[in-house]
Coordinates of C-alpha atoms in Angstrom, one line a residue:
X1 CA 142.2 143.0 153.7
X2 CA 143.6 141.4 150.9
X3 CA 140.7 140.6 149.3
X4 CA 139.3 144.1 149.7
X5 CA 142.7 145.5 148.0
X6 CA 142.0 142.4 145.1
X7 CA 139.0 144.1 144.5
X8 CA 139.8 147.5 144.3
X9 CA 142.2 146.6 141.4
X10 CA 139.3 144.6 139.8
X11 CA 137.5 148.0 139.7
X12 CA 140.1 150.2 138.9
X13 CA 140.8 148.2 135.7
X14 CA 136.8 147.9 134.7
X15 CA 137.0 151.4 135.1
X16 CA 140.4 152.2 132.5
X17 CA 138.4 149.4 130.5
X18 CA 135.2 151.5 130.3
X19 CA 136.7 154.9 129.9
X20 CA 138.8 153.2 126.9
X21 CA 136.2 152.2 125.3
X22 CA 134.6 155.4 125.2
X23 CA 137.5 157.0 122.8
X24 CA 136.7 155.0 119.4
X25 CA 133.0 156.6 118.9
X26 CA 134.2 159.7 120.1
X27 CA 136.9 159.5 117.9
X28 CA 134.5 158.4 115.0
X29 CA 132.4 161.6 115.4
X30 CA 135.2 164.3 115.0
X31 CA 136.3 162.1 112.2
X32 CA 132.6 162.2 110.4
X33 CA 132.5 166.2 111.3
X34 CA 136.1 166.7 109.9
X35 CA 134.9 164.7 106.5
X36 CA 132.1 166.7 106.4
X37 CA 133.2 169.8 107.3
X38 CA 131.1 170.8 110.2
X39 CA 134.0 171.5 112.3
X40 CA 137.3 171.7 111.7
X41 CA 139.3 168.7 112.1
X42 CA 141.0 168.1 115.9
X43 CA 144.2 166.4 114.2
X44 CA 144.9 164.5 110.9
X45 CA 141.9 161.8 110.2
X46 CA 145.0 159.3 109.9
X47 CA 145.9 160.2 113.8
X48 CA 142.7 160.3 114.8
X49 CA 142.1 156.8 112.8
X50 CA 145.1 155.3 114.7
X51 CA 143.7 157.2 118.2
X52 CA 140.7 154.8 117.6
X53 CA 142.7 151.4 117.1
X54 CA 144.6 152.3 120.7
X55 CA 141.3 153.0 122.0
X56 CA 140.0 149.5 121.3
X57 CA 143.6 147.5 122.1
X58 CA 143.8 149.6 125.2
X59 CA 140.0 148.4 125.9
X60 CA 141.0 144.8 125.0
X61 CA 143.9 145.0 127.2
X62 CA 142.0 146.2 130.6
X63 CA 138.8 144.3 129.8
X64 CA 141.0 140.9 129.9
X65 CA 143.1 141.9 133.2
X66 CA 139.9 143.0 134.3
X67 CA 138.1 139.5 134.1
X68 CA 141.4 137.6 135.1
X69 CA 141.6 138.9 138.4
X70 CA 137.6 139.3 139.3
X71 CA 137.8 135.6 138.0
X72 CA 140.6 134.9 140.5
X73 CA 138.6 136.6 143.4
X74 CA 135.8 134.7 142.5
X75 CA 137.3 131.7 142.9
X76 CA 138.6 132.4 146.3
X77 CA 135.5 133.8 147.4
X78 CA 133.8 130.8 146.0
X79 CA 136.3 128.5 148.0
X80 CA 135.3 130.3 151.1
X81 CA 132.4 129.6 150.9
X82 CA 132.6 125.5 150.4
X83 CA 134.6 125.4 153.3
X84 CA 131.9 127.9 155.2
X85 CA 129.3 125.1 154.4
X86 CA 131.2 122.3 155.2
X87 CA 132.2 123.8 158.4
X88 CA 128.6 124.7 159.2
X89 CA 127.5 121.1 158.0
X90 CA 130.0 119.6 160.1
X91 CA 128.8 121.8 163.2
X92 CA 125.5 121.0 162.8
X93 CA 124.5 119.5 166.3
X94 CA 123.7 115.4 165.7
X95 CA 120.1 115.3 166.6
X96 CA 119.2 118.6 163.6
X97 CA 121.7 116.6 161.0
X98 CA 119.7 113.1 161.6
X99 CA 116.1 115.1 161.0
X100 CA 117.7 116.9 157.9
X101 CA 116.2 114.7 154.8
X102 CA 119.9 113.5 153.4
X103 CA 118.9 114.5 149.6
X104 CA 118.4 118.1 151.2
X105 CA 121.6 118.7 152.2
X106 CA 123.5 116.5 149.7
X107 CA 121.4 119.2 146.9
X108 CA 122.9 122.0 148.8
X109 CA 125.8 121.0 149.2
X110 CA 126.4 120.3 145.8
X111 CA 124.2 121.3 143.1
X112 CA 123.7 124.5 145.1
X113 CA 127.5 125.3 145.9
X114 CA 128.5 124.9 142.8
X115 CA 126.2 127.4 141.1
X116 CA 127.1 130.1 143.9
X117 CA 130.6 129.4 142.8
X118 CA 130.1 129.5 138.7
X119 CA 128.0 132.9 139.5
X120 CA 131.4 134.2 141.7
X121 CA 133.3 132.5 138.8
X122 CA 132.3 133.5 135.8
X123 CA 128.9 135.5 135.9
X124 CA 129.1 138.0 138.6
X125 CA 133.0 139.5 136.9
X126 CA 130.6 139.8 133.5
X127 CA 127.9 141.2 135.1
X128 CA 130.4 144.0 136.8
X129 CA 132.5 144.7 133.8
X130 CA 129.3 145.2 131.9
X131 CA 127.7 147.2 134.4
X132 CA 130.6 149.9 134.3
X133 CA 130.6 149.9 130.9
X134 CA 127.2 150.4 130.6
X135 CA 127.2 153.5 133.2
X136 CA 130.4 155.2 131.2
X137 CA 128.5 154.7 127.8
X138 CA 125.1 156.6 128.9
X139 CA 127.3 158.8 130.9
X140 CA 128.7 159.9 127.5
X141 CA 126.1 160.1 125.4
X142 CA 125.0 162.8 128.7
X143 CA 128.0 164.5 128.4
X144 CA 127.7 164.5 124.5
X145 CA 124.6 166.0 124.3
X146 CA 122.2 166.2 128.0
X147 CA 119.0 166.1 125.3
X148 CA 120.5 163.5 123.4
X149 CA 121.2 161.3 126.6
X150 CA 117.3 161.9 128.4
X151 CA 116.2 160.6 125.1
X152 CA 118.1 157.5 125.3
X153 CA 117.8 156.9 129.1
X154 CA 113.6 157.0 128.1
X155 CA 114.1 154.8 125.6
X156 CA 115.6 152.2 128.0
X157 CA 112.8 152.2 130.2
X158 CA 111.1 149.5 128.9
X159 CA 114.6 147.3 129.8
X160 CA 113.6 149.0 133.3
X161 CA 110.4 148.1 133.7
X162 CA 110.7 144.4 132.5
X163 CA 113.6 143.6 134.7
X164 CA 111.2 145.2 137.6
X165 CA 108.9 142.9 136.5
X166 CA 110.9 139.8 136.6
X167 CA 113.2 140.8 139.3
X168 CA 110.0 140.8 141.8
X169 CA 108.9 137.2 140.4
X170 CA 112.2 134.7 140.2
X171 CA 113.4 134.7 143.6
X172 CA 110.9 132.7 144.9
X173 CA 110.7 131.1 141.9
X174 CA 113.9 129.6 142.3
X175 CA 113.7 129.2 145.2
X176 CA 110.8 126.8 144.6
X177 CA 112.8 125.3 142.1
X178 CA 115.5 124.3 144.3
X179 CA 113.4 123.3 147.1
X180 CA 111.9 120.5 144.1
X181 CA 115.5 119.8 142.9
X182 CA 116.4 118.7 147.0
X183 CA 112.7 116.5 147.1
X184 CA 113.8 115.0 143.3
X185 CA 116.9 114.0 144.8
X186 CA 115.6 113.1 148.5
X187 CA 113.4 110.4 146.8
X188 CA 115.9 109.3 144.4
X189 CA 118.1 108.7 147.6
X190 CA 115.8 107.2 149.6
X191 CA 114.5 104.7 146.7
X192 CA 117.9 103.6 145.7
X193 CA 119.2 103.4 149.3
X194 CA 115.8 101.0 150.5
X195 CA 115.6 98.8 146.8
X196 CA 115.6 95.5 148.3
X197 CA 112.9 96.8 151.2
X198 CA 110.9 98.0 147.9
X199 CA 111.1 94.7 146.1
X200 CA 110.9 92.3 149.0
X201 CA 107.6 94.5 150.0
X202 CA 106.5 95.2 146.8
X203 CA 106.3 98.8 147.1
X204 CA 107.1 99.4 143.6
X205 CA 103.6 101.5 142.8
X206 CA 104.2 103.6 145.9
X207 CA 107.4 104.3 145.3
X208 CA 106.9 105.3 141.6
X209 CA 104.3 107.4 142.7
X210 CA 106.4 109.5 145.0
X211 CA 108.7 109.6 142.6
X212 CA 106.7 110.5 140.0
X213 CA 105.3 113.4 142.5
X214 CA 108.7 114.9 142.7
X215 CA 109.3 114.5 139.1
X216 CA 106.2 116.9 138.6
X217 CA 106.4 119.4 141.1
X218 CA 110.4 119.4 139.6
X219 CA 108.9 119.8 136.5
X220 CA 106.2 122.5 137.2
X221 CA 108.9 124.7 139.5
X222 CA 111.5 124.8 136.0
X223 CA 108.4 125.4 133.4
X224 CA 107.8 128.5 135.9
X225 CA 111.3 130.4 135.9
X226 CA 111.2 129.3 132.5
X227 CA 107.9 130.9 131.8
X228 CA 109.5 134.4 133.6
X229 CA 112.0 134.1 131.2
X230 CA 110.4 133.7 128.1
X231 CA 108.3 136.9 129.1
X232 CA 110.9 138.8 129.9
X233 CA 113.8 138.0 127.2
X234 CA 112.0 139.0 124.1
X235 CA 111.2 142.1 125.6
X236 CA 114.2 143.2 126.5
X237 CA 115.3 142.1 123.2
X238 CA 113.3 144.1 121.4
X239 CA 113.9 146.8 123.4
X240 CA 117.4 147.4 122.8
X241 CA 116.6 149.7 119.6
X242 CA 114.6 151.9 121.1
X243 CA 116.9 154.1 122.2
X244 CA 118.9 154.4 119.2
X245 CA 115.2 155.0 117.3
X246 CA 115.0 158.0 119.6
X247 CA 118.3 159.6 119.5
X248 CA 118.4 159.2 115.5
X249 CA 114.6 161.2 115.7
X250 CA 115.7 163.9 118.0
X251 CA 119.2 164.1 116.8
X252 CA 118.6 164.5 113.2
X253 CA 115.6 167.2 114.5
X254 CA 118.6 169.0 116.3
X255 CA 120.8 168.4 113.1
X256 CA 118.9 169.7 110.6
X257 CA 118.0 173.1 113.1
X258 CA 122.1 173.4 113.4
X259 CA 121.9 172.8 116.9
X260 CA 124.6 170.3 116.6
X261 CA 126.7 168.5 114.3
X262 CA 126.2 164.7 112.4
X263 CA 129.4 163.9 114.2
X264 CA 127.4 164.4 117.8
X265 CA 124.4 162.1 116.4
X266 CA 126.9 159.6 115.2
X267 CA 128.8 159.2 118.3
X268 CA 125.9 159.1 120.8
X269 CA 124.7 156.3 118.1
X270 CA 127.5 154.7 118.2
X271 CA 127.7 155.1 122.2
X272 CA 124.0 153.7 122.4
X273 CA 124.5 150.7 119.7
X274 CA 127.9 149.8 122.1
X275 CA 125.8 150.2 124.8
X276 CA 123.8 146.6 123.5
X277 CA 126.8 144.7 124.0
X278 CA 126.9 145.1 128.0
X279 CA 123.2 145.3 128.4
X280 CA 123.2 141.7 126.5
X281 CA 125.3 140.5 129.1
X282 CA 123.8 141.3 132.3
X283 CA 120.2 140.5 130.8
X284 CA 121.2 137.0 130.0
X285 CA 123.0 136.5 132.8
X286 CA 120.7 138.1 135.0
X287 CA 118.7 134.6 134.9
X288 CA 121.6 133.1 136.7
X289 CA 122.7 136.0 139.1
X290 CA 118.7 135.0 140.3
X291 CA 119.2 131.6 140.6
X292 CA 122.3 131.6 141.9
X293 CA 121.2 133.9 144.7
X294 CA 118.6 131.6 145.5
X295 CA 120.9 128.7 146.1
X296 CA 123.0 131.3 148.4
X297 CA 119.7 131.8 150.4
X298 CA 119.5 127.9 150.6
X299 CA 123.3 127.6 151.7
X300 CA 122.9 130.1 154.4
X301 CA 119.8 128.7 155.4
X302 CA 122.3 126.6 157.7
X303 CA 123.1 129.4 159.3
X304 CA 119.5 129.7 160.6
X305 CA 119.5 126.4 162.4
X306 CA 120.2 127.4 166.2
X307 CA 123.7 126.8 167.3
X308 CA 124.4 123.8 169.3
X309 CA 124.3 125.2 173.3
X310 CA 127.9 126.4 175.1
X311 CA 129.7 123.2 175.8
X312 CA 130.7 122.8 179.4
X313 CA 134.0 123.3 180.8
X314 CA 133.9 121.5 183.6
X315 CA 135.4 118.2 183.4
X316 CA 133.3 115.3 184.4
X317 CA 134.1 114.6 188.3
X318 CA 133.6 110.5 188.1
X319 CA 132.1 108.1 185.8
X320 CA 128.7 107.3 187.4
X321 CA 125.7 108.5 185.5
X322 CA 122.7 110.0 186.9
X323 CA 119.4 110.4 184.9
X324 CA 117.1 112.4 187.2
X325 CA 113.4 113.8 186.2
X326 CA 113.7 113.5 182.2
X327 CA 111.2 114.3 180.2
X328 CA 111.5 114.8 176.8
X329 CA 109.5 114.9 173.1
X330 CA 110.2 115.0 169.8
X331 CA 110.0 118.3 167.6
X332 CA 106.2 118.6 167.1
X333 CA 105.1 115.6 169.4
X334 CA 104.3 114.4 172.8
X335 CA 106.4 113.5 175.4
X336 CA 107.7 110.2 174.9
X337 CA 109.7 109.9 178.3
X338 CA 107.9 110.6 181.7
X339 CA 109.8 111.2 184.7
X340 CA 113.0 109.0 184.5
X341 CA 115.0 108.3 187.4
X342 CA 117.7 106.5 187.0
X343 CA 121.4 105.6 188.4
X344 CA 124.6 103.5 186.3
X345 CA 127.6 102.8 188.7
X346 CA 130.4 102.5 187.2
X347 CA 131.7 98.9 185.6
X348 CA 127.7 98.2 185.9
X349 CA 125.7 95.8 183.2
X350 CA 122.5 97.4 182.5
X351 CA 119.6 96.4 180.1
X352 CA 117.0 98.5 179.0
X353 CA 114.1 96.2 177.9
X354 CA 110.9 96.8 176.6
X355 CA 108.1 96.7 173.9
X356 CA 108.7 98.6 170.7
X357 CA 107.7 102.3 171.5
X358 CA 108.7 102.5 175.4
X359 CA 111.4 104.8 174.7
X360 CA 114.0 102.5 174.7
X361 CA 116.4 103.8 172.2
X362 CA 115.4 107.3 172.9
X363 CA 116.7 107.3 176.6
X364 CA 119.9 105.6 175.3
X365 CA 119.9 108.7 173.0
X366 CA 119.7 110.8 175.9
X367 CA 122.4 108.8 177.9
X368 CA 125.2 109.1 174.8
X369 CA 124.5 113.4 174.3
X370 CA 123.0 113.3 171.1
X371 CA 119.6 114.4 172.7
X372 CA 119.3 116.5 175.6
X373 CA 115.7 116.5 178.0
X374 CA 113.3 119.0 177.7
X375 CA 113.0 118.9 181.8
X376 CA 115.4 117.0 184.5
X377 CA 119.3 116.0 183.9
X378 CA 121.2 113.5 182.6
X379 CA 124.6 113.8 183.5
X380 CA 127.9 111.9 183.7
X381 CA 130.2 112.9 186.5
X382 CA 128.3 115.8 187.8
X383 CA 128.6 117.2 184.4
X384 CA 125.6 117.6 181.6
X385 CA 126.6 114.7 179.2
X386 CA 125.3 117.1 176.3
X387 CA 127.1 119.3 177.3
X388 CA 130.4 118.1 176.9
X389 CA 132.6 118.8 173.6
X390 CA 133.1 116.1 171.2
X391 CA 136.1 115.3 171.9
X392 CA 135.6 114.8 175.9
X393 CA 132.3 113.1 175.2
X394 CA 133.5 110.6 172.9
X395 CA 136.1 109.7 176.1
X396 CA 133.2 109.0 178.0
X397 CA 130.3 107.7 176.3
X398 CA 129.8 106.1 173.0
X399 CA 126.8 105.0 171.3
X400 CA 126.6 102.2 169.1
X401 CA 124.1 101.2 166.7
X402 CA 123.0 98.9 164.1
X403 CA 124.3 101.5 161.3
X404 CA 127.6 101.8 161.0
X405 CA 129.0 104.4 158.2
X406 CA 131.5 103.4 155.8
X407 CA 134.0 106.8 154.3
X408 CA 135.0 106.7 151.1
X409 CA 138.5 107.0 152.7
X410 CA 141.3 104.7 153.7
X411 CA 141.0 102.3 156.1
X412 CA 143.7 104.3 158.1
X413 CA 141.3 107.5 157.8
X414 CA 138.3 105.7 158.5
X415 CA 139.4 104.6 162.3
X416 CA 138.8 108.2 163.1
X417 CA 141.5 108.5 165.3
X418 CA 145.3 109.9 164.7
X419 CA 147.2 107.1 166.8
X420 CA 150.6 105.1 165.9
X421 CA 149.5 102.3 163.4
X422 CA 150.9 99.9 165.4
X423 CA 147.7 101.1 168.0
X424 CA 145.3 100.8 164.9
X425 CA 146.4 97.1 163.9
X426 CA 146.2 96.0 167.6
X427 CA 142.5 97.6 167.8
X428 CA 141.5 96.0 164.9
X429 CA 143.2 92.6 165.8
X430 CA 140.9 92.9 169.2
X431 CA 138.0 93.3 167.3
X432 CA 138.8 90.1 165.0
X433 CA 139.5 91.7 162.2
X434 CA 141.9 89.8 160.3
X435 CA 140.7 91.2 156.9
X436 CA 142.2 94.9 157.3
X437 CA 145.7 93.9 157.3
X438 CA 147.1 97.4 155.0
X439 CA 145.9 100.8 156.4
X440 CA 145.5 102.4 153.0
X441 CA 143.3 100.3 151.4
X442 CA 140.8 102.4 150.1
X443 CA 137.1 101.4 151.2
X444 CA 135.6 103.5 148.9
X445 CA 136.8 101.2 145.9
X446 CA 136.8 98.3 148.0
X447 CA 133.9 98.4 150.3
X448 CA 133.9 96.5 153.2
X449 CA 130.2 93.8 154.4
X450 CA 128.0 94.4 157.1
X451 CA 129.7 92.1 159.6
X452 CA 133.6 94.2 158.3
X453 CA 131.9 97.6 158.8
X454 CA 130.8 96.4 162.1
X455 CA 134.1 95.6 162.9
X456 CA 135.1 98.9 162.1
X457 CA 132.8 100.7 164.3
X458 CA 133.9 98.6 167.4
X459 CA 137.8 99.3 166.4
X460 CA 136.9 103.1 166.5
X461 CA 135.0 102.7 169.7
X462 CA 138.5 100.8 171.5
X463 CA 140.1 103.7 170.0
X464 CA 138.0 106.0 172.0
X465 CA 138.3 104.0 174.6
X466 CA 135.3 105.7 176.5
X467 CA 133.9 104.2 179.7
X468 CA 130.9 103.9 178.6
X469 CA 129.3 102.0 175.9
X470 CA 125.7 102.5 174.8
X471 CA 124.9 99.5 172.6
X472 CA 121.1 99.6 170.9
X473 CA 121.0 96.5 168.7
X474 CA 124.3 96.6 167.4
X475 CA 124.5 92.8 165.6
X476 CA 120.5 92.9 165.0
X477 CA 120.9 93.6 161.4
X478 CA 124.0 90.6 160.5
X479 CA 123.5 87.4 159.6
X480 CA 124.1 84.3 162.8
X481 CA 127.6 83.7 161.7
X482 CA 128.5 87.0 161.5
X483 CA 126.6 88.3 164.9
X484 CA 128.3 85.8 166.5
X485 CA 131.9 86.9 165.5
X486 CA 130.5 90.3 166.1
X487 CA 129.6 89.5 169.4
X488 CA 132.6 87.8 170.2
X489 CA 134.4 91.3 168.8
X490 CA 131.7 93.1 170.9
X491 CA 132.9 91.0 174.3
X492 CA 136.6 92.1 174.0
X493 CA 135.5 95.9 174.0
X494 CA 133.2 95.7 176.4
X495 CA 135.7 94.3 178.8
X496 CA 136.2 96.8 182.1
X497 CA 133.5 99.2 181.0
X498 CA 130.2 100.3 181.9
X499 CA 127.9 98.8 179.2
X500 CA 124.6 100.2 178.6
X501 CA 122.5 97.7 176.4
X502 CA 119.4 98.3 174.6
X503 CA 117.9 94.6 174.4
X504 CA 115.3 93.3 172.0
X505 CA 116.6 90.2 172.9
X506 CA 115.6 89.1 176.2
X507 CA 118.9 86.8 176.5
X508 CA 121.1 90.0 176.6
X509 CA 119.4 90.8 179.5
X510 CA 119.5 87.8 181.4
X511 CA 123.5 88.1 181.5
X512 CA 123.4 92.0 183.1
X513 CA 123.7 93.0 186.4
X514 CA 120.5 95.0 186.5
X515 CA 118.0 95.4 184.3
X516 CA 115.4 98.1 183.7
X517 CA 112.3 97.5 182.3
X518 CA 110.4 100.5 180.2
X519 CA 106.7 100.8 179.3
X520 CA 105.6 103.8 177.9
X521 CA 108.4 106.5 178.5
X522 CA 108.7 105.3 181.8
X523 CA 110.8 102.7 183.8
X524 CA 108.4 100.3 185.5
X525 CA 110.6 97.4 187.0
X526 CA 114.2 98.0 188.1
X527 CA 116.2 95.0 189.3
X528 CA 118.3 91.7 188.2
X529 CA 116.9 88.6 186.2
X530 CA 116.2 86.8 189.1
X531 CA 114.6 89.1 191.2
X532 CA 112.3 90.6 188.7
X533 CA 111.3 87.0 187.8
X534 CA 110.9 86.6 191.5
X535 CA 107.8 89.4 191.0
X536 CA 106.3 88.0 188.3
X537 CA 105.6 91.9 187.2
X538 CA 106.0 92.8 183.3
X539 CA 109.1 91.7 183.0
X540 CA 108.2 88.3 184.1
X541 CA 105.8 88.2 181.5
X542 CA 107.7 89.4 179.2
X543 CA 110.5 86.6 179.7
X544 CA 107.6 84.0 179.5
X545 CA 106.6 85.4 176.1
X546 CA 110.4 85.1 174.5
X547 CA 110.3 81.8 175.4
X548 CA 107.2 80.9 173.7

């Protein structure tokens, strides 16, 4: 409501603006017929002179409050709309956000956000204030003379007609462009974040090819909108005076047949030639109320993304998990799981083992909610575990991985969790972390190594303290000295829970209680070490394999 009142004011004062401006030529044309005689003057020429100078301060004066507060709307608006982003960003359900290229929505959230919010700034107020102006001024010239004012509303048809023109060809356009703006940036991401995989490979070639790729198509998309516009500038340039040309013809045809006075012909002139100023604007802006409106489309896109299902209510009655007749397959693929049955008591060991591509790390993905099955149930407690709200889920499950992400926050911030600090310091004592002794240092100026940022994501995890911990290679990517601490750190939160361990690393599965072995998208064996060694099935094999 407050905004709607905001911008009534904003057009009640490009309104006063407008209708000020439309005194001075006016003004000006009584003055011309009282000089020459063709009517007799209104008021002394030194009155009406002065009338004119109000009429331009008084303009001067509404114009400027007029821009102020549509540039304070703007902003607001514009604010609104970063946090409408965000909050959609944010809500974006875990398995959509991971298939999102991260140069995408880094473009949009940035390079497209901020030219919504220049356009709500500082072009959209212009383009409004000129547009009432622009309607008052051929309104007058109407009110002048009607013949006067057809021949100047003909003689801005060509404006018409080229803006038609463009109008139907930049949207997608830019849209184009920005779509090439998000690859450009996608590849410069993805290059920069895998430089020491593309110089210990060698992938130099490739990579400057794809590069290069985006770089063109980049290229191509800007040398299009900037073909639109150099079509479409110069005409409306050049087509500014071709209303005046007509109204001088026809109104010096009219004056010279007595059918109305210089004074007339001058002000609708004069009302026309003013009229140049506000076209101007909206014309050049025009390029970026299009782009701009693109990048709106692409911020909104979000919106399209289907809403993450209704969470469930009902709280989880237990902590045993059940996995009964899952299938499940990527967007666009097969089915990668077939027909999993499967049962975690509580406090139970379990290893998930298997060769690369047995669905391994997609059934823990299943098991910690950031996937749900296509067909059959995985539940925790009776309830649907992707189903439950993140806050609840995080209390009983947790998945942790061999990428741990580092905020450019405080250390204090980037525990996740609002808890006494005393709580914090004892989590991250557990966890061996004797290098975070102050909770504001700032990790964004002082990052922290593989091993600390490890570290980290186990302190969060005690935090949570869920009962369940899904671990899929979670030292596989530090150094021996540091997986060792790390599985040290690992031990002391893993004490008194159900642990859930994805093992490439057959000795990780010779220490659990059961282990199930996957081939697949399917669990084949199910038993402990012994027994399945006992079988001398796959597993067997398998165990005979890791030890040459």
């Amino acid at each position: 409501m407050a905004e709607r009142r905001a911008a009534v004011v904003v057009i009640l004062f490009n309104m006063l603006a407008a209708v000020a401006a439309l005194g001075a030529p006016y003004l000006l044309g009584r003055i011309i017929d009282a000089v020459t005689g063709s009517r007799p003057a209104e008021a002394p020429i030194d009155l009406l002179a002065l009338a004119v100078l109000l009429c331009a301060l008084a303009q001067t004066v509404f114009a400027r409050w007029a821009l102020l507060l549509a540039y304070r709307l703007g902003e607001r608006t514009a604010a609104r709309i970063r946090t409408g982003f965000l909050s959609r960003a944010l809500g974006l359900p875990a398995s959509v956000i991971e298939r999102v290229p991260p140069g995408d929505l880094a473009a949009r959230g940035t390079t497209d956000v901020d030219a919504v919010a220049s356009s709500l700034r500082d072009v959209l107020p212009e383009v409004f204030v000129s547009g009432v102006q622009a309607l008052f001024l051929v309104g007058a010239v109407l009110v002048l003379d009607p013949l006067l004012g057809v021949a100047g509303l003909l003689g801005l048809s060509a404006i018409v007609v080229a803006s038609r023109w463009y109008l139907r060809r930049a949207r997608d356009a830019y849209l184009e462009e920005g779509a090439a703006n998000s690859d450009l940036a996608e590849e410069l991401a993805a290059t920069t974040a895998g430089a020491r995989t593309v110089e210990a490979f060698r992938l130099h070639r490739s990579r400057l090819a794809a590069g290069r790729a985006a770089i063109t198509r980049t290229r191509r998309s800007r040398l299009a909108t900037l073909r639109l516009r150099s079509v479409f500038f110069p005409v409306a340039e050049s087509s500014y005076n071709i209303p005046v040309v007509f109204v001088l013809l026809l109104g010096g045809l009219l004056y010279l047949d007595d059918r109305i006075s210089l004074g007339t012909v001058a002000a609708a002139t004069l009302y026309l030639r003013q009229l140049i100023g506000p076209m101007d604007s909206i014309l050049i802006r025009i390029e970026q109320v299009q782009s701009s409106a693109a990048s709106f489309a692409r911020i909104e896109g979000l919106a399209a993304v289907p809403p993450a299902p209704v969470r469930a209510t009902a709280v989880p009655a237990g902590d045993r998990i059940e996995v009964t007749g899952v299938r499940y397959a990527y967007p666009g693929g097969q089915d990668v799981l077939h027909d999993v049955d499967l049962t975690v008591q509580p406090g139970e060991r379990l290893a998930i083992v298997g060769l690369s591509g047995a669905g391994k790390s997609t059934l823990g993905r299943l098991l910690a909610g950031v996937d749900r099955p296509h067909t059959g149930t995985v539940t925790v407690g009776g309830v649907a575990v992707a189903d439950l709200p993140p806050d609840l889920l995080r209390r009983q499950v947790v998945l942790v991985t061999q990428e741990h992400h580092v905020f450019r926050e405080t250390l204090r911030d980037n525990l996740m969790v609002v808890a006494p600090d005393e709580r914090l310091r004892e989590a991250l004592r557990t966890v061996g972390a004797d290098w975070a002794r102050d909770l504001d240092t700032d990790l964004g100026e002082q990052p922290p190594s593989g091993a600390q940022a490890q570290q980290l994501a186990l302190a969060r995890v005690l935090l949570a303290d869920p009962h369940t911990v899904i671990l899929d290679e979670a030292t596989a990517l530090l150094d021996p000295r540091a997986a060792r601490a790390a599985e040290r750190a690992l031990a002391a939160v893993l004490h008194n829970r159900t642990v859930i361990a994805i093992a490439h690393r057959l000795q990780t599965a010779h220490d659990a209680d059961r282990i199930a072995v996957m081939d697949a998208g399917r669990i084949i064996e199910l038993g402990t070490h012994h027994d399945l060694i006992a079988r001398d099935g796959p597993y067997a094999a398998l165990w005979r394999q890791w030890h040459g």
